[in-house]
Structure formats: C-alpha cells, structure tokens
Short mmCIF file of C-alpha atoms and ligand atoms in Angstrom, two decimals:
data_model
loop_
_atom_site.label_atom_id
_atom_site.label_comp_id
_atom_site.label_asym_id
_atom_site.label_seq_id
_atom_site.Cartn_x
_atom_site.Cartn_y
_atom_site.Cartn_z
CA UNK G 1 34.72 89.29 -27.60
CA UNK G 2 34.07 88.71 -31.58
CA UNK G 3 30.60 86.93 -32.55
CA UNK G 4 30.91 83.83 -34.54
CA UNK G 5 29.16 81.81 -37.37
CA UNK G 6 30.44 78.42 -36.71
CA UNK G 7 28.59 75.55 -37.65
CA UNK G 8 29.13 72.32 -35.97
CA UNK G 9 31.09 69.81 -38.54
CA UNK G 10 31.70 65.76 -37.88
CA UNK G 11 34.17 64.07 -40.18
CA UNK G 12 34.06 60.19 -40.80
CA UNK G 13 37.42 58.95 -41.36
CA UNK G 14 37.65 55.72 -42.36
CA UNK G 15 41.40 55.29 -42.84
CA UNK G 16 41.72 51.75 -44.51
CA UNK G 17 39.06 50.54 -43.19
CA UNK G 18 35.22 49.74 -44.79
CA UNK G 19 34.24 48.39 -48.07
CA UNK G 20 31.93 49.07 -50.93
CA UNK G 21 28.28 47.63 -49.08
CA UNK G 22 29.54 50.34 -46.05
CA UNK G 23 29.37 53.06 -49.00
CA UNK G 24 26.05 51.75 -49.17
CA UNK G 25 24.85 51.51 -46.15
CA UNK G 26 26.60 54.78 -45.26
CA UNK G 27 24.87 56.63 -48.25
CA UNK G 28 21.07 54.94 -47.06
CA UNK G 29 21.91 56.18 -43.35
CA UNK G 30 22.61 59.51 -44.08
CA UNK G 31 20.01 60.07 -46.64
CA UNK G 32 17.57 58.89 -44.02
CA UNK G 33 18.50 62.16 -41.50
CA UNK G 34 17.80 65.36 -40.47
CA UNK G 35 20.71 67.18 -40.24
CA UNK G 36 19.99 70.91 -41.14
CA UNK G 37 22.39 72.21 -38.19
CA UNK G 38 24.93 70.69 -38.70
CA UNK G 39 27.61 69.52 -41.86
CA UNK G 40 28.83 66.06 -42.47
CA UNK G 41 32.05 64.98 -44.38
CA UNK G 42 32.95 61.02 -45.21
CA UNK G 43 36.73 60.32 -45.85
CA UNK G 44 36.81 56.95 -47.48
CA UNK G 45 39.83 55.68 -49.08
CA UNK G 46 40.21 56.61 -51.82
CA UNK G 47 38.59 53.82 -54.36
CA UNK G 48 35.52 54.73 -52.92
CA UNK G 49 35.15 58.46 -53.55
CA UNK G 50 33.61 58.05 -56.75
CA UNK G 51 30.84 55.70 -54.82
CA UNK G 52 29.12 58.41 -53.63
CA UNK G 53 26.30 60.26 -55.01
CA UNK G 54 26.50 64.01 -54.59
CA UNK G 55 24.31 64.14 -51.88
CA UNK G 56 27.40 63.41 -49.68
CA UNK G 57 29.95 65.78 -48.92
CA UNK G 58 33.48 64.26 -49.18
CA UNK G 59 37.23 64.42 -47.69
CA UNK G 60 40.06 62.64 -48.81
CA UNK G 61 42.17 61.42 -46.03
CA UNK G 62 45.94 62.54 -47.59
CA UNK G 63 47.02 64.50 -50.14
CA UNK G 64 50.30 64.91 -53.01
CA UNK G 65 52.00 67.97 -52.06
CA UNK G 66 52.94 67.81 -55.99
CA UNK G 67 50.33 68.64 -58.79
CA UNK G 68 51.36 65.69 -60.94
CA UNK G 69 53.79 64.12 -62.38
CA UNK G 70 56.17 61.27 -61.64
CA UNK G 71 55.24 60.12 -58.36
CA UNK G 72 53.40 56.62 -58.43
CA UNK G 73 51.28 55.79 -55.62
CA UNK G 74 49.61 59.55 -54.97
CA UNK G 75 47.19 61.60 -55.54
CA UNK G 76 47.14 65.10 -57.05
CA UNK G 77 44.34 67.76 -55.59
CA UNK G 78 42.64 67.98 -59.54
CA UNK G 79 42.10 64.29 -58.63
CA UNK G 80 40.34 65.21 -55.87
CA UNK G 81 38.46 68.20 -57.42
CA UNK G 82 36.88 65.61 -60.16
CA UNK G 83 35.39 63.31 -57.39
CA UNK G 84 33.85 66.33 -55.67
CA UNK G 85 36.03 66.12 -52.73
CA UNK G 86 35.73 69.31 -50.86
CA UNK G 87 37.65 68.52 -47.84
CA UNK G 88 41.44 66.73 -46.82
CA UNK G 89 42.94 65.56 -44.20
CA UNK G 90 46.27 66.56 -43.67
CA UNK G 91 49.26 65.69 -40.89
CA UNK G 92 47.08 62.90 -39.13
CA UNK G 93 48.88 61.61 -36.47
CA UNK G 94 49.20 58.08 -38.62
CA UNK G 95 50.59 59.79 -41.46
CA UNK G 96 53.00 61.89 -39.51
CA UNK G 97 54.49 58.65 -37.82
CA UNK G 98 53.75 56.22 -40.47
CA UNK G 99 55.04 57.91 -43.39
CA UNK G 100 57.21 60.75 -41.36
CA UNK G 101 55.41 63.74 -42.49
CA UNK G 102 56.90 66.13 -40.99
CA UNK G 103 55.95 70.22 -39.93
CA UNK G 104 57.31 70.84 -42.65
CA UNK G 105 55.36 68.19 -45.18
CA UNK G 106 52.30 69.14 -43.93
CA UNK G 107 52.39 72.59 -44.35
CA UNK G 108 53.53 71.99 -47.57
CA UNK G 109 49.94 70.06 -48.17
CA UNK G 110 47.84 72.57 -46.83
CA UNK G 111 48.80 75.12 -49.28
CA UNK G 112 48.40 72.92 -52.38
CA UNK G 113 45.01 71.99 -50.44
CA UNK G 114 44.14 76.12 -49.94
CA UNK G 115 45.63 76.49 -53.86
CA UNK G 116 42.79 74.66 -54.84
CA UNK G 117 40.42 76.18 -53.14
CA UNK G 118 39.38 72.79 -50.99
CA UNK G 119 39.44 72.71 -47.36
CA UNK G 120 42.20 71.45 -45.42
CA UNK G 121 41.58 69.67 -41.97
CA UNK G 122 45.04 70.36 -40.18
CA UNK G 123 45.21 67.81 -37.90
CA UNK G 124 47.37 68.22 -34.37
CA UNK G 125 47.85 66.31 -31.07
CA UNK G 126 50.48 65.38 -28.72
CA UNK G 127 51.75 62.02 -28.09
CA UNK G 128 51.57 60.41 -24.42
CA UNK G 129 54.63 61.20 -23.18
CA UNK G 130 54.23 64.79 -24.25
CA UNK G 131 51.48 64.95 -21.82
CA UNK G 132 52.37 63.64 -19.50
CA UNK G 133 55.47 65.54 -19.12
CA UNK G 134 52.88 68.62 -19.35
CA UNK G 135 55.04 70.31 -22.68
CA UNK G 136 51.57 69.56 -24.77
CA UNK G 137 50.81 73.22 -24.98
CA UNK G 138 54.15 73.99 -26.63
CA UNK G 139 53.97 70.92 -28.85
CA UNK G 140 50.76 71.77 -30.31
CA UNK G 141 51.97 75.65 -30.92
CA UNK G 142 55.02 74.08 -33.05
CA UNK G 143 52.47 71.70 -35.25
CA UNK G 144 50.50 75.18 -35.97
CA UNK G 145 53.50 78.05 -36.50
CA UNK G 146 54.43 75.62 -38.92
CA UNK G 147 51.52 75.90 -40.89
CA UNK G 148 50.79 79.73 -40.04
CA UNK G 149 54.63 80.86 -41.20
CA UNK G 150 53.72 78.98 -44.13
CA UNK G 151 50.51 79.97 -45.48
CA UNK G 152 49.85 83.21 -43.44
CA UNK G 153 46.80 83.83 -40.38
CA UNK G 154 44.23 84.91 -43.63
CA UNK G 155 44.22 81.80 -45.09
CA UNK G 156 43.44 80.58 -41.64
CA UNK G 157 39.79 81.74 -42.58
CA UNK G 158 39.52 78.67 -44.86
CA UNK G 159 40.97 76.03 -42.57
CA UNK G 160 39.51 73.61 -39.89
CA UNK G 161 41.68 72.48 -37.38
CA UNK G 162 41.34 69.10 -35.72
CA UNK G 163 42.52 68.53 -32.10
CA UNK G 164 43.39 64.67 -31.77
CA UNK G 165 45.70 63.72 -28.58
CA UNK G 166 47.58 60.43 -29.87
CA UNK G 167 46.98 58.89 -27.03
CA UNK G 168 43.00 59.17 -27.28
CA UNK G 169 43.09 57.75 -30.81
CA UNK G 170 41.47 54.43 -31.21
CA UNK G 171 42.38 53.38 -27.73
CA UNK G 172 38.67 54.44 -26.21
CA UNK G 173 40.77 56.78 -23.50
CA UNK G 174 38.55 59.57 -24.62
CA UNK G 175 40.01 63.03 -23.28
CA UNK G 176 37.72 64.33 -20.68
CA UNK G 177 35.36 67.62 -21.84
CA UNK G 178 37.05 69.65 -19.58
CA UNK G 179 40.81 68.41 -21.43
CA UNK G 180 39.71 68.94 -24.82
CA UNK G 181 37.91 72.41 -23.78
CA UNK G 182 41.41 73.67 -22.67
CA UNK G 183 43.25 72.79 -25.78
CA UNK G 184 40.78 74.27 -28.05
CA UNK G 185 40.48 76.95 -25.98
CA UNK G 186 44.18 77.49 -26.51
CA UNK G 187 44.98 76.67 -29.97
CA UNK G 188 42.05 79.57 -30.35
CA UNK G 189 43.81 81.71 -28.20
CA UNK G 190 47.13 80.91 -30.03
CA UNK G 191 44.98 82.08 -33.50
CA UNK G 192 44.04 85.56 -31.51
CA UNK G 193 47.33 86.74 -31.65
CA UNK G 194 47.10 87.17 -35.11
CA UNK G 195 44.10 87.56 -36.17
CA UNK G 196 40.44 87.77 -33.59
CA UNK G 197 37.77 87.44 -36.55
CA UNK G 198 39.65 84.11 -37.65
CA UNK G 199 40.35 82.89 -34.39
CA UNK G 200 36.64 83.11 -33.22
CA UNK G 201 35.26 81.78 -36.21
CA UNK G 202 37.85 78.76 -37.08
CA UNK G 203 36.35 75.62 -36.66
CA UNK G 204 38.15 73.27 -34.48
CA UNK G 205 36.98 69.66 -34.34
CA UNK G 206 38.10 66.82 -31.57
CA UNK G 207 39.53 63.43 -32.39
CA UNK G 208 40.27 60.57 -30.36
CA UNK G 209 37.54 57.69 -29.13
CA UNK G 210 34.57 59.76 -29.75
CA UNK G 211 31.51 57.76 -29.37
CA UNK G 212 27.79 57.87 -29.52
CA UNK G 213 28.05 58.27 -25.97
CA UNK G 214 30.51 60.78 -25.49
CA UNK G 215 30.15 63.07 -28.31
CA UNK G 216 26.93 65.44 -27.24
CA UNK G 217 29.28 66.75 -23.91
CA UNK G 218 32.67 66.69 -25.93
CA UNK G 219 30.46 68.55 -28.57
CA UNK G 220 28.97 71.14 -25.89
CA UNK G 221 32.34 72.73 -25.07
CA UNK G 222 32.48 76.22 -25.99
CA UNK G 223 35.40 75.80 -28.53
CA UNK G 224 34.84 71.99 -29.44
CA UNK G 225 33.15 72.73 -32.76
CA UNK G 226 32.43 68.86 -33.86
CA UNK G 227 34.98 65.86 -34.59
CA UNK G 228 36.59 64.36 -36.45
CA UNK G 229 35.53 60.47 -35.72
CA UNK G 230 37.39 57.24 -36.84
CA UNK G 231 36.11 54.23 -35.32
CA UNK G 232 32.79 54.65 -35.03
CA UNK G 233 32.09 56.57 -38.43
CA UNK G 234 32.65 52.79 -39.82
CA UNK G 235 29.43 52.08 -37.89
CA UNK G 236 26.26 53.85 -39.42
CA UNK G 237 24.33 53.91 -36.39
CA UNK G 238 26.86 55.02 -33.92
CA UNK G 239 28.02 57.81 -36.77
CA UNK G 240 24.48 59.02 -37.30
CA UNK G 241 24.39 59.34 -33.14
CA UNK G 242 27.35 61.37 -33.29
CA UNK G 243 25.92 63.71 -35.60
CA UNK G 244 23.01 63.93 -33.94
CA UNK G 245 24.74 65.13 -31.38
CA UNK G 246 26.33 68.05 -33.38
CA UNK G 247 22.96 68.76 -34.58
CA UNK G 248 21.64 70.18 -31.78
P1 13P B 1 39.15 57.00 -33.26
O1 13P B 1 37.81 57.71 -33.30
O2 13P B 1 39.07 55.58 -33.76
O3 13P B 1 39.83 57.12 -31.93
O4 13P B 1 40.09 57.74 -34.33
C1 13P B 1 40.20 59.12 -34.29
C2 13P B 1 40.93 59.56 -35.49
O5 13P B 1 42.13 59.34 -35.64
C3 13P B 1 40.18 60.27 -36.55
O6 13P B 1 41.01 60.86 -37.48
#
C-alpha cells in the first residue's frame, strides 16, 4: 500500500449563477477563516475572475481547446493565466450534454489545460439510467481511458478528478457515503493499473448535492478527497461549512 500526501480540496462552482456583491461577500467570508488544512478554489464565470484579490485561489469553469485565434465566444488558457486562474473545469456533465463535448473534446482540453501548466479538474459521472442498469463502472472507465490514452498516466500526477453522478447534481439526491466510497475507490483502482504513486496520491473530489450537512461523512471516505460543490458554494455560509468540513 503507497503513502499519500493528499490534501483535502473543495471547489465552488458557480456555473451562471451569482453576481458581483456574491464576489464580495464570497471574498469577506473566506478571508474571515481558518482553513490551513485544507485548499479552496472559486469558479465564477468568467466576468468575475478579475474580481478577486489574490488571496483567492481560482478555477475557470470551461476552457478553448484552441490557443487563440478565430473563435468568438471562448476563452484561451493565456486568458486564464493573466487572471491567476490556477485551476479548470473540464467535461462537466452540463457541458458534455449542453454543448456535446464529447471523450474526445475533453481530452482534448485537458492537455491544453496540462500545456499550461494549470490544473485540470476532469470531471466524470454516469447518468441515471446508467445506474441503474448497473454499467456505471464501465461508463466511468470510458470517460477516463479517454483522457489517459490521450495525455499518458504521468501527467495524471497533475490532475484532480471529480466524481459527479448526473443524477445527484442539483437534484439534492446526494449519493450515499458508502456509493461515492465505491466509485472513488474504483476510479483509484482503475489509476493503479498504471501507475500506484499517482493513483494513491490523485485527488478525487465528489459532486452532486453536497451540503453543509452532508459533506463532513461524504468527506470522511477514505478516497473522497473533497468536492466539488455547486449549489451551495453560491451561499457563503453553507460553502464556508463545507470547507470546514474538509478542514478537519
Ligand atoms: P450541486 O452541488 O448543485 O448538485 O452541483 C454539483 C456540480 O455540478 C458541481 O460541479
């Protein structure tokens, strides 16, 4: 069994949600904690990036797989880099189905991410019907090969991976502790194949209805390394109680 150094890690995402007083109020919350054990990423949209002062560390919910150029309506990773984003979300479950990102896409997006030297958060989940029908484990395999024949297990060392059923986001049917344990637990195990060092020390976040109340036994899984929180990250209070939850 390899030892690990993994640090707990809860991402806000916002999606297209909050406003310029929630950059505020966000800033004032944070500022006002105790977080040493812990790290803390906001993904605003992106007008807001450039809100923050520097005491906030920062994700950008999407990326350009392009580095510039003639493409209206994205945004290249030296965008990114001058706003002091040091994190992106890529191949959320909304982006995948809203603007069909495919495998494919998205591993395209985490290597212009790893290019830059920022750090992707590869998102993956099944859908409802996929778990029902109990194929979820073979589903979430696919998301990752796709990524792995792509960029290769090493650059796994500078990725987190996000775990967020579709059917758990925004719908407050929270997987159980004992549901997300097993599919962290495997998308590790998947990693160990390839690589044991990178495997035990990737850090895999959960998605999907966390709340202030559910995060601290989500949180004390062995392999649930944080989360990655949508909802209630637009709520300072309930965000800060998530973190504190990590922080212990
Ligand atoms: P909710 O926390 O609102 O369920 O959203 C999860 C999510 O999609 C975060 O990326």
């Amino acid at each position: 069994m390899q030892t690990n150094s993994r640090r707990q890690l809860v991402a806000g995402n916002w999606k297209m949600n909050g406003d310029k007083a929630l950059v505020e109020q966000m800033q004032k919350q944070l500022a006002g904690a105790s977080l040493k054990n812990m790290d803390v990423v906001i993904c605003p949209p992106f007008p807001y990036l450039g809100l923050f002062d520097s005491r906030v560390k920062l994700g950008s919910q999407n990326i350009s797989e392009f580095d510039s150029g003639a493409h209206t309506g994205e945004i290249s990773i030296a965008m990114l880099h001058e706003f002091n984003c040091e994190y992106v979300i890529v191949g959320h479950s909304e982006r995948r189905a809203d603007n069909n990102e495919s495998d494919e896409l998205v591993a395209k997006k985490v290597e212009q991410v790893l290019k830059a030297n920022l750090t992707p958060i590869l998102c993956v989940g099944e859908p409802e019907n996929v778990r029902e029908d109990g194929t979820f484990f073979d589903y979430i395999a696919a998301q990752l090969d796709a990524v792995l024949s792509k960029v290769g297990i090493n650059q796994f060392s500078k990725i987190v991976l996000a775990y967020e059923p579709i059917w758990a986001i925004g719908t407050g049917k929270t997987a159980s502790p004992a549901q997300a344990q097993e599919v962290h637990a495997f998308i590790r195990g998947c990693l160990v194949k390839q690589d044991d060092n990178i495997a035990a020390n990737i850090v895999i976040l959960y998605g999907g209805s966390v709340k202030g109340n559910n995060a601290q036994e989500l949180f004390s899984q062995a392999d649930v390394d944080g989360g990655l929180i949508g909802g209630a990250s637009l709520n300072p209070e309930d965000f800060l109680s998530i973190c504190q939850a990590a922080n212990q």
